[in-house]
Coordinates of C-alpha atoms in Angstrom, one line a residue:
M1 CA -2.0 -9.5 17.4
N2 CA -0.2 -12.8 18.0
G3 CA -0.6 -16.4 17.2
T4 CA -1.5 -18.5 14.4
Y5 CA -3.2 -16.6 11.4
R6 CA -6.6 -17.8 12.4
E7 CA -6.0 -16.7 15.9
M8 CA -4.8 -13.2 14.7
G9 CA -7.8 -12.9 12.4
R10 CA -10.0 -13.7 15.4
Q11 CA -8.1 -11.0 17.4
Y12 CA -8.5 -8.4 14.8
G13 CA -12.2 -9.1 14.5
G14 CA -12.7 -9.1 18.1
L15 CA -10.9 -5.8 18.6
M16 CA -12.4 -4.2 15.5
K17 CA -16.0 -5.8 15.4
D18 CA -17.9 -2.6 15.4
E19 CA -15.8 -0.8 12.9
L20 CA -15.8 -3.8 10.6
L21 CA -19.6 -4.2 10.7
A22 CA -20.0 -0.5 10.1
E23 CA -17.5 -0.4 7.3
Y24 CA -19.2 -3.7 5.7
A25 CA -22.6 -1.8 5.8
M26 CA -21.1 1.1 4.3
I27 CA -19.6 -0.8 1.5
T28 CA -22.5 -2.9 0.8
T29 CA -25.1 -0.1 0.9
E30 CA -23.2 1.9 -1.5
L31 CA -22.7 -1.0 -4.1
Q32 CA -26.4 -1.7 -3.8
S33 CA -27.2 1.9 -4.6
R34 CA -25.3 1.1 -7.8
G35 CA -27.7 -1.7 -8.6
Y36 CA -25.8 -4.7 -7.1
T37 CA -27.6 -7.2 -5.0
I38 CA -25.7 -8.6 -1.9
D39 CA -25.2 -12.0 -3.8
E40 CA -23.8 -10.3 -6.6
I41 CA -21.4 -8.3 -4.3
R42 CA -20.4 -11.6 -2.6
S43 CA -19.8 -13.2 -6.2
L44 CA -17.6 -10.3 -7.1
V45 CA -15.1 -11.4 -4.4
R46 CA -15.8 -15.1 -4.6
D47 CA -14.2 -15.4 -8.0
N48 CA -10.9 -13.9 -6.5
E49 CA -10.7 -16.1 -3.5
P50 CA -8.7 -18.9 -5.2
F51 CA -5.9 -16.4 -5.9
L52 CA -5.5 -15.6 -2.1
P53 CA -2.9 -17.6 -0.1
E54 CA -3.9 -19.6 2.6
R55 CA -2.4 -17.5 5.2
I56 CA -4.6 -14.7 4.2
K57 CA -7.7 -16.8 4.2
E58 CA -6.9 -17.9 7.5
I59 CA -7.0 -14.5 8.8
Y60 CA -10.3 -13.8 7.2
R61 CA -11.8 -16.9 8.3
G62 CA -11.0 -16.0 11.9
M63 CA -12.2 -12.5 11.5
A64 CA -15.4 -13.9 10.1
E65 CA -15.9 -16.2 13.1
V66 CA -16.0 -13.4 15.6
T67 CA -17.9 -10.7 13.8
G68 CA -20.8 -13.0 12.5
L69 CA -20.0 -12.1 8.9
T70 CA -19.6 -14.8 6.3
E71 CA -16.2 -15.7 4.8
D72 CA -17.4 -14.0 1.6
D73 CA -18.5 -10.9 3.6
A74 CA -14.9 -10.8 5.1
Y75 CA -13.5 -10.7 1.6
V76 CA -15.9 -7.8 0.8
L77 CA -13.9 -6.0 3.4
Y78 CA -10.6 -7.1 1.9
Y79 CA -11.6 -5.7 -1.4
G80 CA -13.8 -2.9 -0.3
P81 CA -11.8 0.2 -1.4
I82 CA -11.3 -1.6 -4.8
L83 CA -15.0 -2.4 -5.2
Y84 CA -16.0 1.1 -4.1
L85 CA -13.6 3.1 -6.3
T86 CA -14.8 3.9 -9.8
T87 CA -12.0 6.3 -10.9
P88 CA -8.2 5.3 -11.3
Y89 CA -5.8 5.8 -8.4
A90 CA -2.2 7.1 -8.5
C91 CA 0.6 7.2 -5.9
S92 CA 4.1 8.5 -5.3
Y93 CA 7.3 7.3 -3.6
L94 CA 10.6 9.1 -2.5
A95 CA 13.5 7.4 -0.7
V96 CA 16.7 8.9 0.3
W97 CA 20.0 7.9 2.0
D98 CA 23.7 8.5 2.2
E99 CA 24.5 12.1 1.5
Y100 CA 20.9 13.0 1.4
T101 CA 20.2 12.3 5.0
V102 CA 21.3 13.5 8.2
N103 CA 23.2 10.3 9.3
G104 CA 23.2 8.3 6.1
S105 CA 20.3 6.2 7.0
V106 CA 17.5 5.3 4.6
V107 CA 14.3 7.4 4.9
V108 CA 11.3 6.2 3.0
S109 CA 8.0 8.0 2.1
R110 CA 4.8 7.5 0.0
N111 CA 1.6 8.9 -0.9
W112 CA -1.4 6.9 -1.7
D113 CA -3.3 9.3 -4.0
T114 CA -6.9 8.6 -5.2
S115 CA -10.3 10.3 -5.7
D116 CA -12.2 11.8 -2.9
E117 CA -14.7 9.0 -3.6
L118 CA -12.8 7.0 -1.0
E119 CA -13.4 9.5 1.9
P120 CA -15.9 7.3 3.7
F121 CA -13.1 4.9 4.3
N122 CA -10.9 7.5 6.1
Q123 CA -12.5 6.9 9.6
Y124 CA -11.5 3.3 9.4
Y125 CA -7.8 3.5 8.9
V126 CA -5.8 1.4 11.2
L127 CA -2.3 0.5 11.9
A128 CA -2.2 -3.4 12.2
V129 CA 0.7 -5.4 13.5
Y130 CA 0.8 -9.2 13.1
N131 CA 3.2 -11.3 15.2
P132 CA 2.8 -14.9 13.7
T133 CA 4.0 -17.8 15.7
D134 CA 4.9 -19.9 12.7
G135 CA 8.5 -18.4 12.7
S136 CA 7.6 -15.8 10.1
N137 CA 8.5 -12.1 10.4
S138 CA 6.2 -9.6 12.1
V139 CA 4.4 -7.4 9.7
A140 CA 2.8 -3.9 10.2
T141 CA 0.2 -2.8 7.7
F142 CA -1.7 0.6 7.3
S143 CA -5.0 0.5 5.4
P144 CA -8.9 0.8 6.2
A145 CA -10.0 -1.9 8.7
A146 CA -9.4 -5.3 6.9
A147 CA -8.8 -3.8 3.5
A148 CA -5.9 -5.3 1.5
P149 CA -2.8 -3.2 2.6
E150 CA -0.7 -1.4 0.1
T151 CA 1.7 0.0 2.6
L152 CA 3.7 -2.8 4.7
M153 CA 6.7 -2.9 6.8
N154 CA 8.4 -5.9 8.8
S155 CA 10.3 -6.5 11.9
K156 CA 13.6 -6.8 9.7
G157 CA 13.1 -3.1 8.6
L158 CA 11.9 -4.0 5.1
Y159 CA 9.2 -1.8 3.3
I160 CA 7.1 -2.4 0.4
S161 CA 4.4 -0.5 -1.6
D162 CA 2.9 -0.1 -4.9
D163 CA 2.2 2.7 -7.4
A164 CA -0.1 2.5 -10.5
S165 CA 1.8 2.2 -13.7
G166 CA -0.4 4.5 -15.7
Q167 CA -0.7 1.7 -18.5
G168 CA -3.8 -0.1 -17.9
I169 CA -2.4 -3.4 -19.3
S170 CA -3.7 -6.5 -17.9
A171 CA -2.7 -10.2 -18.3
P172 CA -5.1 -12.5 -20.2
E173 CA -4.6 -15.5 -17.7
N174 CA -5.0 -15.9 -13.8
R175 CA -2.1 -14.1 -12.0
Q176 CA -1.6 -13.8 -8.2
E177 CA -3.2 -11.2 -6.2
I178 CA -0.2 -8.7 -5.7
L179 CA -1.2 -7.2 -2.4
A180 CA -1.6 -10.7 -0.8
A181 CA 1.8 -11.3 -2.3
F182 CA 3.2 -8.3 -0.6
F183 CA 2.0 -9.5 2.8
G184 CA 3.9 -12.9 2.0
L185 CA 7.1 -11.1 1.0
M186 CA 7.2 -9.2 4.3
L187 CA 6.5 -12.5 6.3
D188 CA 9.2 -14.3 4.4
F189 CA 12.0 -12.1 3.6
S190 CA 14.7 -10.6 6.1
D191 CA 16.9 -8.6 3.9
L192 CA 16.8 -6.6 0.7
D193 CA 18.6 -9.5 -1.3
G194 CA 15.8 -11.9 -0.5
L195 CA 13.1 -9.2 -0.9
D196 CA 14.6 -8.3 -4.4
A197 CA 14.4 -12.2 -5.4
G198 CA 10.7 -12.2 -4.3
I199 CA 9.8 -9.0 -6.2
R200 CA 11.4 -10.3 -9.3
A201 CA 9.3 -13.4 -9.0
L202 CA 6.0 -11.5 -9.0
R203 CA 3.8 -12.2 -11.7
P204 CA 1.1 -9.7 -11.3
S205 CA -2.3 -9.4 -13.2
G206 CA -1.2 -5.9 -14.7
T207 CA 1.8 -3.7 -14.9
V208 CA 2.7 -2.0 -11.8
I209 CA 5.4 -0.3 -9.9
V210 CA 6.7 -1.7 -6.7
D211 CA 8.5 0.5 -4.2
A212 CA 11.0 -1.4 -1.8
A213 CA 13.4 -0.4 0.9
G214 CA 15.4 -1.6 3.9
V215 CA 18.2 -0.5 6.2
T216 CA 20.8 -0.6 3.4
G217 CA 19.1 1.1 0.4
A218 CA 15.9 1.6 -1.6
Y219 CA 14.6 0.5 -5.0
V220 CA 11.8 0.9 -7.5
Y221 CA 10.7 -2.0 -9.7
E222 CA 9.0 -1.4 -12.9
V223 CA 6.9 -4.7 -13.3
G224 CA 5.6 -5.6 -16.7
L225 CA 3.6 -8.7 -17.6
V226 CA 6.8 -10.6 -18.5
E227 CA 9.8 -8.6 -17.4
T228 CA 10.8 -6.6 -14.3
K229 CA 13.3 -3.8 -14.3
Q230 CA 14.9 -2.5 -11.1
R231 CA 15.9 1.3 -10.5
T232 CA 18.0 2.7 -7.8
G233 CA 19.9 6.0 -7.4
D234 CA 22.7 7.6 -5.9
G235 CA 21.1 8.4 -2.5
V236 CA 17.8 9.3 -3.9
I237 CA 15.1 7.6 -5.9
A238 CA 11.5 8.4 -6.6
A239 CA 8.5 7.1 -8.6
A240 CA 5.2 8.3 -9.5
N241 CA 2.8 6.6 -12.2
H242 CA 5.0 6.0 -15.1
F243 CA 8.0 3.9 -16.1
V244 CA 11.1 5.8 -16.2
D245 CA 13.5 3.1 -17.4
P246 CA 14.2 3.5 -21.1
F247 CA 13.6 -0.1 -21.7
W248 CA 9.9 0.6 -21.9
T249 CA 9.5 2.3 -25.2
G250 CA 6.4 3.6 -26.8
I251 CA 4.6 4.7 -23.5
V252 CA 3.9 8.5 -23.1
P253 CA 3.7 9.2 -19.4
E254 CA 0.7 11.4 -18.0
P255 CA 2.2 15.0 -17.3
N256 CA 0.8 15.0 -13.8
S257 CA 2.8 12.0 -13.1
V258 CA 6.0 13.6 -14.5
I259 CA 5.3 16.7 -12.5
R260 CA 5.1 14.9 -9.2
Y261 CA 8.1 12.8 -10.0
D262 CA 10.4 15.9 -10.8
N263 CA 8.8 17.7 -7.7
L264 CA 10.0 15.0 -5.4
L265 CA 13.4 14.9 -6.8
G266 CA 13.8 18.5 -6.7
Q267 CA 12.6 18.7 -2.9
A268 CA 15.1 16.0 -2.1
E269 CA 17.8 18.1 -3.7
E270 CA 16.7 21.2 -1.9
A271 CA 17.0 19.4 1.4
K272 CA 20.2 17.3 0.6
G273 CA 22.2 16.6 3.8
S274 CA 19.1 17.6 6.1
I275 CA 16.7 14.8 5.7
D276 CA 15.5 12.7 8.6
G277 CA 12.0 11.4 9.4
E278 CA 10.6 14.8 10.6
K279 CA 12.1 16.5 7.5
M280 CA 10.5 14.0 5.0
V281 CA 7.2 14.6 6.7
G282 CA 7.6 18.3 5.7
I283 CA 8.5 17.3 2.2
R284 CA 5.4 15.3 2.2
D285 CA 3.4 18.2 3.3
V286 CA 4.3 20.3 0.3
A287 CA 1.3 20.6 -2.1
Y288 CA 1.4 19.7 -5.6
E289 CA 0.4 23.3 -6.5
D290 CA 3.6 24.6 -4.4
G291 CA 6.0 22.2 -6.1
G292 CA 5.4 19.0 -4.2
A293 CA 3.4 15.9 -4.8
T294 CA 0.5 16.0 -2.3
F295 CA -3.0 16.6 -3.0
T296 CA -5.7 17.9 -0.7
H297 CA -9.2 17.8 -2.5
T298 CA -7.2 19.1 -5.7
V299 CA -9.4 18.8 -8.8
F300 CA -8.1 17.0 -11.9
D301 CA -10.4 16.6 -14.9
G302 CA -13.3 17.4 -12.7
I303 CA -12.4 15.0 -10.0
P304 CA -11.4 16.0 -6.6
C305 CA -8.4 14.1 -5.6
S306 CA -6.4 13.6 -2.4
S307 CA -3.2 11.9 -0.9
N308 CA -5.6 9.7 0.9
H309 CA -2.9 8.4 3.2
Q310 CA 1.0 9.2 3.6
I311 CA 3.7 7.2 5.2
V312 CA 7.2 8.1 6.2
F313 CA 9.4 5.2 7.5
V314 CA 13.0 4.9 8.8
P315 CA 13.9 1.3 8.4
A316 CA 17.1 1.4 10.8
D317 CA 15.1 2.1 13.8
E318 CA 11.6 1.1 12.5
T319 CA 10.0 4.5 13.1
L320 CA 6.7 5.2 11.3
W321 CA 4.9 8.4 10.6
F322 CA 1.5 8.2 9.0
K323 CA -1.3 10.4 8.0
V324 CA -4.8 10.3 6.6
V325 CA -6.1 13.3 4.6
D326 CA -7.6 16.1 6.7
M327 CA -6.0 14.5 9.9
T328 CA -2.8 15.1 11.5
W329 CA 0.5 13.1 11.3
Q330 CA 1.1 10.5 14.0
K331 CA 4.4 8.9 15.0
V332 CA 4.8 5.3 16.2
S333 CA 7.8 3.2 17.0
L334 CA 7.1 -0.2 15.5
S335 CA 10.0 -2.1 17.3
P336 CA 8.1 -2.5 20.5
L337 CA 5.0 -3.8 18.6
F338 CA 6.9 -6.4 16.9
A339 CA 7.4 -9.8 18.8
E340 CA 10.9 -10.2 17.8

């Protein structure tokens, strides 16, 4: 997509009209079965609209114009998985570079882990590339159609995603919508120093883990309500769903999170010196039950859970691998899709 944010929204809506309308019907039908009316569903998202930046709003205004949806309906798509999900989600992150990789380049990976409750969204996943004409960076996102993306990359080789912190702590006052903030960070920053400053300025509505990487390195940010701690490593760094930094005291992590975190570091050590994008795909294919971090309809506390989507990204050449659970990995070079 190319143009102003409104124009890109219109292009998105035109290209994906049938899918967007089907996804909207799926979301609203399910929520109505839970006792919500259409007006109540719209009010759920309307309350959050003031916290979305104007660039996001313009995209969804454009999308609404060509699909026949109202602007509120378009935001139902933006928040769709969040509205649909009734159980907590998790995630994991592994990045390697220097002596861990074949040529020293950074290789990034993540799983977005959640309950199989979100399986109806799997058919709507789309890789979307925004090429704005206002001088901002190009941004690639991977998510269900029109849903707020939690995995983003830009034309300068930067990467950002998030992991649940496992704490469930929320701010008492209004805060920015963090996934919309991620989109802005990718538009606005072109190197890790700038991205670092942007992440440190985040004031999300709850504690969260932010994963960031670029051509020169990779970081994990443990973001509290009032303080942010940056972690890195000697060629390898991982994250799951607990704060590792000893600054955060009195928080006992879930065993499942610690196991996945340790498994990822163990997989990286076993493959040290041989990791490239394809090797990282192999690491991400190792099941939790076999010493990895990936779920495929694995039952925890009676709830079937899966690594709903997975990403491997090499910032140096902007090569992306992506997978939705029960589907096959796909490989895409993002460079030709970016306008720059």
